Tab-separated table of C-alpha atoms and ligand atoms in Angstrom:
chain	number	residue	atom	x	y	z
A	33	UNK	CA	154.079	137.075	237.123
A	34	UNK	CA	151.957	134.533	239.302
A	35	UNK	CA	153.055	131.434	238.649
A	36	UNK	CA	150.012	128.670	237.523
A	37	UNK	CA	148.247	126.166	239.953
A	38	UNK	CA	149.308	123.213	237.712
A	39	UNK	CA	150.224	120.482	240.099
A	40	UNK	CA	147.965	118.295	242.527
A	41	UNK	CA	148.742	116.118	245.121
A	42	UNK	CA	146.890	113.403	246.065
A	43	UNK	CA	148.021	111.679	249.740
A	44	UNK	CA	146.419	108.191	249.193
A	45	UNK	CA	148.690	106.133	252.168
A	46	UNK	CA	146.020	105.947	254.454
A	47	UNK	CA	145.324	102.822	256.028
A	48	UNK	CA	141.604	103.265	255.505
A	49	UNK	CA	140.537	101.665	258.796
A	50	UNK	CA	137.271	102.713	258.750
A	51	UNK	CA	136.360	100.598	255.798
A	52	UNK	CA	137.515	97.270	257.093
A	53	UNK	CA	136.932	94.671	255.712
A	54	UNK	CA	136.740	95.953	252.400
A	55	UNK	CA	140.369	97.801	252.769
A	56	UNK	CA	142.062	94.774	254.274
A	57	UNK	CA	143.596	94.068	250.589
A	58	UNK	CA	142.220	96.753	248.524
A	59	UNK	CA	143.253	100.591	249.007
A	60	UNK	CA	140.242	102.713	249.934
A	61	UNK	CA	140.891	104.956	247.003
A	62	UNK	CA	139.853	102.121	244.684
A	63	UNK	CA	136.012	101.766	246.081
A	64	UNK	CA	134.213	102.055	243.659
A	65	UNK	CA	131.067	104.751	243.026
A	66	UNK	CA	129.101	102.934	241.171
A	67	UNK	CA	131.744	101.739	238.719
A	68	UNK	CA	134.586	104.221	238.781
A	69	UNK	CA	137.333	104.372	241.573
A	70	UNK	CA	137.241	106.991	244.144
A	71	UNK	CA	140.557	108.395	243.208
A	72	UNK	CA	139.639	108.449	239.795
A	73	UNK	CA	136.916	111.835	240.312
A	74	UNK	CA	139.552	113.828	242.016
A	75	UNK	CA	142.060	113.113	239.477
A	76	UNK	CA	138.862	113.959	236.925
A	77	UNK	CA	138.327	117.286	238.847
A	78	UNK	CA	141.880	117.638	238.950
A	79	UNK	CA	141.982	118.160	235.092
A	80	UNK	CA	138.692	119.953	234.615
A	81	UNK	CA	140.250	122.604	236.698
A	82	UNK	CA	143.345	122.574	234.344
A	83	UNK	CA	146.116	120.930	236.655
A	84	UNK	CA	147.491	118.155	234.731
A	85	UNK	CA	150.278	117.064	236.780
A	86	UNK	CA	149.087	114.599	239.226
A	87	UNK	CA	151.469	113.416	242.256
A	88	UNK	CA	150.282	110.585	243.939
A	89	UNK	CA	151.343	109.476	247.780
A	90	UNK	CA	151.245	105.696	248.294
A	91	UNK	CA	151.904	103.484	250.354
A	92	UNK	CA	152.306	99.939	250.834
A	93	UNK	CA	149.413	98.075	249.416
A	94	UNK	CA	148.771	100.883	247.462
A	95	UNK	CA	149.706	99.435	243.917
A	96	UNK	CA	146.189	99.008	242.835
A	97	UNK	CA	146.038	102.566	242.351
A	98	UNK	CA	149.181	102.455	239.750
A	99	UNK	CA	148.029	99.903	237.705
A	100	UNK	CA	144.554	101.588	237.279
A	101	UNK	CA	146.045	103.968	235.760
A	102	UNK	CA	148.754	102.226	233.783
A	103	UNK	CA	147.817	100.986	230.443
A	104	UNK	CA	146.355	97.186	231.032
A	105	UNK	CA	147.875	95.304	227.543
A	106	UNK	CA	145.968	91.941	228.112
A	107	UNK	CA	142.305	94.077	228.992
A	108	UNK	CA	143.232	95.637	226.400
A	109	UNK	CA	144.217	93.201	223.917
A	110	UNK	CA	141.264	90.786	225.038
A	111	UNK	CA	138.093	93.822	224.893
A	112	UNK	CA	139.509	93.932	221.236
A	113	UNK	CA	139.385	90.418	220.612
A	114	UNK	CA	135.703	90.809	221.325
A	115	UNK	CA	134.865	93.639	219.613
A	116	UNK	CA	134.078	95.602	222.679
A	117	UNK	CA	134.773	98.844	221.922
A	118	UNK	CA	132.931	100.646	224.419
A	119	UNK	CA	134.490	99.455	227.039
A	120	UNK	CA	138.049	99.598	225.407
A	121	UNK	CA	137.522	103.078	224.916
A	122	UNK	CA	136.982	103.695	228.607
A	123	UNK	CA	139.956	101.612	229.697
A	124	UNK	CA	141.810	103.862	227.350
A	125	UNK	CA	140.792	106.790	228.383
A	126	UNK	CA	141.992	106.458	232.174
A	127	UNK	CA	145.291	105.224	230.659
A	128	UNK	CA	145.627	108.106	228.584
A	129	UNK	CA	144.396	110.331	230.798
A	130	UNK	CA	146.839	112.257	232.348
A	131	UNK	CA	151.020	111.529	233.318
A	132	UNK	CA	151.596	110.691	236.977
A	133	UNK	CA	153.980	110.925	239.287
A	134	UNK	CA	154.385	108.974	242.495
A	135	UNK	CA	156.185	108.909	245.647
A	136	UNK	CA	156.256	106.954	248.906
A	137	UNK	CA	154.769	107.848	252.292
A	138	UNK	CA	156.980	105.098	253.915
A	139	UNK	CA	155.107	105.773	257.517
A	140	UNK	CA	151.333	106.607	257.974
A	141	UNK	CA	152.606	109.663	259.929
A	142	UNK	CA	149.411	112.123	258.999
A	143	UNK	CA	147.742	114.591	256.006
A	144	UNK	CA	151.074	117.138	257.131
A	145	UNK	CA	153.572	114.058	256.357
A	146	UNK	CA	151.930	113.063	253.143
A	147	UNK	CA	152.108	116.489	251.702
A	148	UNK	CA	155.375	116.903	252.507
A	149	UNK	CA	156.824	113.670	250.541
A	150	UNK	CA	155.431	115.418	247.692
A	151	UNK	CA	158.021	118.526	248.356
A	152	UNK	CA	160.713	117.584	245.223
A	153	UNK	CA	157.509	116.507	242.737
A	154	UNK	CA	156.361	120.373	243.260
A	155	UNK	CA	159.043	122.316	243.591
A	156	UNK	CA	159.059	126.306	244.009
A	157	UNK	CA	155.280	126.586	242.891
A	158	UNK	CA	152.222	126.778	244.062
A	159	UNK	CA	149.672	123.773	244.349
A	160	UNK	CA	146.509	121.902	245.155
A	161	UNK	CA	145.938	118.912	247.417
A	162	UNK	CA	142.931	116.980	246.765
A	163	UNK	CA	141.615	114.090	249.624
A	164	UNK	CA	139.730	111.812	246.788
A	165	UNK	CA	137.434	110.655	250.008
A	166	UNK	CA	135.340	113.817	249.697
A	167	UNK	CA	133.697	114.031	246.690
A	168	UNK	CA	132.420	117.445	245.002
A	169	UNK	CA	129.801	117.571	242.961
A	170	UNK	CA	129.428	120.974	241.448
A	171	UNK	CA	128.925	122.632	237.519
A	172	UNK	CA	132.323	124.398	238.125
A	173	UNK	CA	134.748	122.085	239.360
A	174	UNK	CA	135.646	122.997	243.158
A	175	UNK	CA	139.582	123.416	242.704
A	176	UNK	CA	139.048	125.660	239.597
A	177	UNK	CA	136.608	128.002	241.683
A	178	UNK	CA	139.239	127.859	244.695
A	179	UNK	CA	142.145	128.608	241.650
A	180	UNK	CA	140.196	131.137	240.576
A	181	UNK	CA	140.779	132.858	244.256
A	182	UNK	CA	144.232	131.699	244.155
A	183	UNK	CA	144.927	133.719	241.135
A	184	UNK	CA	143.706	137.103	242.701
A	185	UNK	CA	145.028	136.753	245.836
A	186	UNK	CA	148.098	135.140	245.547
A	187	UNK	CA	147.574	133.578	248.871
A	188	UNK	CA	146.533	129.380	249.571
A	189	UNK	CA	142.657	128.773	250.162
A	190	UNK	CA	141.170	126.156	252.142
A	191	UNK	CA	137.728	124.950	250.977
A	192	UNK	CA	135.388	124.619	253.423
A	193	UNK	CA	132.271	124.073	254.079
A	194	UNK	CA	129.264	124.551	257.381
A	195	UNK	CA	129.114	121.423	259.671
A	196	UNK	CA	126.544	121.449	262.652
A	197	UNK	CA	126.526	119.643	266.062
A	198	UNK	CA	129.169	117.561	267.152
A	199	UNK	CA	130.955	116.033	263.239
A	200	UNK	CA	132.864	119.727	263.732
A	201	UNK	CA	135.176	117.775	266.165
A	202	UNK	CA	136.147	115.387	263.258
A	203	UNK	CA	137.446	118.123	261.364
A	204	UNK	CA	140.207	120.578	261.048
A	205	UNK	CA	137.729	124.325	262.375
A	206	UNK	CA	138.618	128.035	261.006
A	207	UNK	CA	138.563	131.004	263.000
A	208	UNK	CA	137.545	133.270	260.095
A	209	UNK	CA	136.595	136.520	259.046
A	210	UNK	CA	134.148	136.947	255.945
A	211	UNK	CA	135.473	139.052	253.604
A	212	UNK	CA	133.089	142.016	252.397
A	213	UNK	CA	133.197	142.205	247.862
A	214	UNK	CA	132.166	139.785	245.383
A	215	UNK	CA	132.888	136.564	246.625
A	216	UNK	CA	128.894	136.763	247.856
A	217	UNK	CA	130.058	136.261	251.346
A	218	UNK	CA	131.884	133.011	250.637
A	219	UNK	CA	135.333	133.934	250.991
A	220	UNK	CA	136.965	134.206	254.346
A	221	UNK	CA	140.196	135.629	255.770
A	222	UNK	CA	141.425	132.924	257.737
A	223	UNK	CA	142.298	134.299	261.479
A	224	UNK	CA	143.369	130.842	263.117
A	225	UNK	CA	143.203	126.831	262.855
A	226	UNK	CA	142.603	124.124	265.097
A	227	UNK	CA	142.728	120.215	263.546
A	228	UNK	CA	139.839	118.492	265.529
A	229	UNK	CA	138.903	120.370	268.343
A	230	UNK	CA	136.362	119.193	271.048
A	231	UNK	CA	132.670	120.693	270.148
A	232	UNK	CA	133.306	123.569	273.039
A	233	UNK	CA	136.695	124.538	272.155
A	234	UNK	CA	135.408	124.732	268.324
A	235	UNK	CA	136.267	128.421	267.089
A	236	UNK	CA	133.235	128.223	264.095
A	237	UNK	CA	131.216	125.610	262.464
A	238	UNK	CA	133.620	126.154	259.447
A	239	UNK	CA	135.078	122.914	258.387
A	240	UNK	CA	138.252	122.404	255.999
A	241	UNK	CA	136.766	120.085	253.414
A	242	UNK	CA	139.226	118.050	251.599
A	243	UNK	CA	140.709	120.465	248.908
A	244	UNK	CA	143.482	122.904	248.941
A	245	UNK	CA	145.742	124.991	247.144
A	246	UNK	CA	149.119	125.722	249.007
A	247	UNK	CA	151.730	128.057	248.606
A	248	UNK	CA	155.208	126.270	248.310
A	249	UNK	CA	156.012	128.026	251.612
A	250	UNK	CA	153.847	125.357	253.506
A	251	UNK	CA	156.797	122.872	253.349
A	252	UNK	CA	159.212	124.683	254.650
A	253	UNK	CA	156.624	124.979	257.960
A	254	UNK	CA	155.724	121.419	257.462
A	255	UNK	CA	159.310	120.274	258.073
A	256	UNK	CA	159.996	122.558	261.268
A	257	UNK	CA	156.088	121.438	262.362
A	258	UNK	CA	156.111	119.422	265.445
A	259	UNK	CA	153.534	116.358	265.804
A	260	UNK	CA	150.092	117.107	266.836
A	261	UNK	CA	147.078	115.718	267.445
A	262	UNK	CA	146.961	111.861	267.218
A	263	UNK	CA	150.489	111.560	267.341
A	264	UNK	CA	150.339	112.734	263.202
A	265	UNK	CA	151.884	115.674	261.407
A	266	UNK	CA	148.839	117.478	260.986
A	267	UNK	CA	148.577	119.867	257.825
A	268	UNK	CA	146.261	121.880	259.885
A	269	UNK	CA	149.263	122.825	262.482
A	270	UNK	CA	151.654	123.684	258.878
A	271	UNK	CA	148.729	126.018	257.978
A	272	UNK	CA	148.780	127.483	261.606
A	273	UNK	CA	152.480	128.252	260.943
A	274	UNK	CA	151.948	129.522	257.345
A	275	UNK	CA	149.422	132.246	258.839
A	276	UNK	CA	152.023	133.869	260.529
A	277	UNK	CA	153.948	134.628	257.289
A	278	UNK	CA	151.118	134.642	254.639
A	279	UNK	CA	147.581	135.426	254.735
A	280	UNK	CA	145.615	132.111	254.438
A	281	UNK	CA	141.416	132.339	252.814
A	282	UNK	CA	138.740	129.852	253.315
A	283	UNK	CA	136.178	129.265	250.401
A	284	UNK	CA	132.802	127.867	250.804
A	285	UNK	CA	132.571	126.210	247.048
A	286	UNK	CA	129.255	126.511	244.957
A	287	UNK	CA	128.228	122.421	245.172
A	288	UNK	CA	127.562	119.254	246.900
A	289	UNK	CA	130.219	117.404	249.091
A	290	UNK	CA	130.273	113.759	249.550
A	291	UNK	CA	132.316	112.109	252.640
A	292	UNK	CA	132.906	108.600	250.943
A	293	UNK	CA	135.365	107.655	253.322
A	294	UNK	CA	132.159	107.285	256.243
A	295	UNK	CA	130.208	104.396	255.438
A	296	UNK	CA	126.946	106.363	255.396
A	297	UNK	CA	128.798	109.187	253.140
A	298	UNK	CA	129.910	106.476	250.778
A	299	UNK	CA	126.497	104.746	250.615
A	300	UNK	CA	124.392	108.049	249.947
A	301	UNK	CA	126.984	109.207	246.910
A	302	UNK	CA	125.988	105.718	245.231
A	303	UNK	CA	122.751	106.109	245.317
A	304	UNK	CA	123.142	109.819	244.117
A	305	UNK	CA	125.149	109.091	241.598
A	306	UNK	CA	123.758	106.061	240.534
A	307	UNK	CA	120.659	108.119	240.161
A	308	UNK	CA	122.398	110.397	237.856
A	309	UNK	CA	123.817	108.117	235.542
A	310	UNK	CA	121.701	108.003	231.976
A	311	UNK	CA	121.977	104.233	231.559
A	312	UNK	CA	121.170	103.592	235.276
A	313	UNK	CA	119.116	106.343	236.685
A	314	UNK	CA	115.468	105.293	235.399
A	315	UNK	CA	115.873	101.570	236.151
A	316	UNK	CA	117.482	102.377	240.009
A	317	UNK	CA	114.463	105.043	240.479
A	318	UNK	CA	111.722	102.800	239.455
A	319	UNK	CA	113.551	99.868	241.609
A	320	UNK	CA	114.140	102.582	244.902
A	321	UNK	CA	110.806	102.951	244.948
A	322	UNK	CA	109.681	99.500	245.083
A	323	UNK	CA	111.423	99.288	248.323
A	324	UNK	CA	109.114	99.541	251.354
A	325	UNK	CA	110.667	102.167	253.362
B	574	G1P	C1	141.747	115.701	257.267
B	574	G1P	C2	142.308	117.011	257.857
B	574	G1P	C3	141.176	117.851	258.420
B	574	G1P	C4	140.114	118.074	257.363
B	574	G1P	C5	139.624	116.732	256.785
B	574	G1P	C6	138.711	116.978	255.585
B	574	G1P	O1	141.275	114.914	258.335
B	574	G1P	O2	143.270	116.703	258.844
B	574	G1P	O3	141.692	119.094	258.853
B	574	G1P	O4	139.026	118.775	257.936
B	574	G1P	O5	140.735	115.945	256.333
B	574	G1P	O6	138.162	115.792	255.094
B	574	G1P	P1	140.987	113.328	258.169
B	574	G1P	O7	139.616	113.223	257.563
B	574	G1P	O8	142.056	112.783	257.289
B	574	G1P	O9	141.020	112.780	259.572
């Protein structure tokens, strides 16, 4: 029998340059949407779509992350004190949230490197990789509709997602085949990879979007994977490896993507969001449109 998609790994060493100053002290993955950490609606997603082991790659000045989701005795203790139960109850619930596991990226040496730390955590299984900067919004989580693939093919899946113009060259670009069923023409066999290509040499306007699941096979490419483009071990070049073994599918998820890690990205889901939110929403609407724009 197949075995489960259970585990997801979350590489979260990144320096996070392109949110300087704000990351000087503070890991990126704690920037807050409104008034929840980044991080914290992957690892959300992460058990919507039933995966409830999380592995977490950190880094040096990185221990923010743990002790968000560690249990926080004096909060705790004091929000008690003062009869605020609400909020207790939310600090509680990230606490008791979920068990996680997490291991050291000791070098920033690329996505390829990061997931490959996380080789012992996951063992001989296949698993997910979520990057918490890109944000799905979507009724069905986006891993559990990219499991759901997993789970009749038996082969990883790449989400991904149509970028126009020039962006594609900030992403890793399928060459890929849409395969005919239905999948409603959003499933693709993957024919070949290319991390960041120049706008000419890209093969498609087919972007990998931050969310994977792997077959455990990847690491054994990984570690015989030379460095690539900016120096990095680039996940893209493991995948490029993988193809030759196993076939590889991209998945254009049902729902909206946020890039929080671009300034412009990050500002747009906070206004979206904000928008959203019940005890929020009316007030920001009525105050948005105040604004002389
Ligand atoms: C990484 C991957 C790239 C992928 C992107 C998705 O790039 O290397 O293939 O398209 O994530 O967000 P990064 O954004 O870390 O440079």
């Amino acid at each position: 029998m197949k075995k489960q998609v259970c585990k997801v790994v979350f590489p979260a060493a990144g320096l996070g340059t392109r949110f300087l100053p704000a990351t000087k002290a503070q890991p990126k993955e704690m920037m807050p949407l409104v008034d929840k950490p980044i991080i914290q609606y992957g690892v959300e997603e992460a058990l919507a779509s039933g995966c409830d082991q999380i592995i977490i790659v950190t880094g040096r000045g990185k221990s923010a992350i743990e002790d968000h989701f560690d249990v926080s005795y004096e909060l705790e203790k004091m929000l008690e004190e003062r009869g605020k139960t609400d909020l207790l109850a939310i600090v509680r619930q990230i606490s008791e949230m979920i068990h996680i596991a997490y291991v050291r990226q000791k070098e920033a040496m690329g996505l390829g490197h990061a997931v490959l730390m996380a080789r012992e955590l996951v063992g001989d299984e296949p698993f997910a990789v979520i990057l918490a900067d890109d944000i799905i919004d979507a009724q069905v989580p986006c891993l559990k509709q990219m499991i759901e693939i997993y789970n009749e093919t038996g082969c990883s899946v790449l989400a991904t997602q149509v970028i126009e113009g020039k962006a594609i060259s900030s992403y890793g670009v399928l060459d890929a085949k849409p395969v005919p069923g239905k999948w409603n023409g959003r499933l693709f066999e993957v024919q070949n990879l290319v991390e960041k290509p120049k706008v000419e040499d890209a093969p498609s306007n087919l972007a990998i979007i931050g969310r994977y699941i792997l077959t455990p096979a990847i690491f054994e490419m990984l570690d015989s994977t030379p460095l690539g483009a900016g120096g990095e071990l680039q996940l893209t070049d493991g995948l490029k490896q993988l193809l030759k073994k196993e076939k590889i599918y991209g998945y254009t998820f049902e729902g909206k993507r946020h890039d929080t890690g671009d300034k412009l990205g990050f500002l747009k889901a906070t206004v979206e969001f904000a928008l959203k939110r019940d005890d929020l929403g009316a007030e920001f609407r009525q105050y948005l449109k105040t604004l002389e724009l």
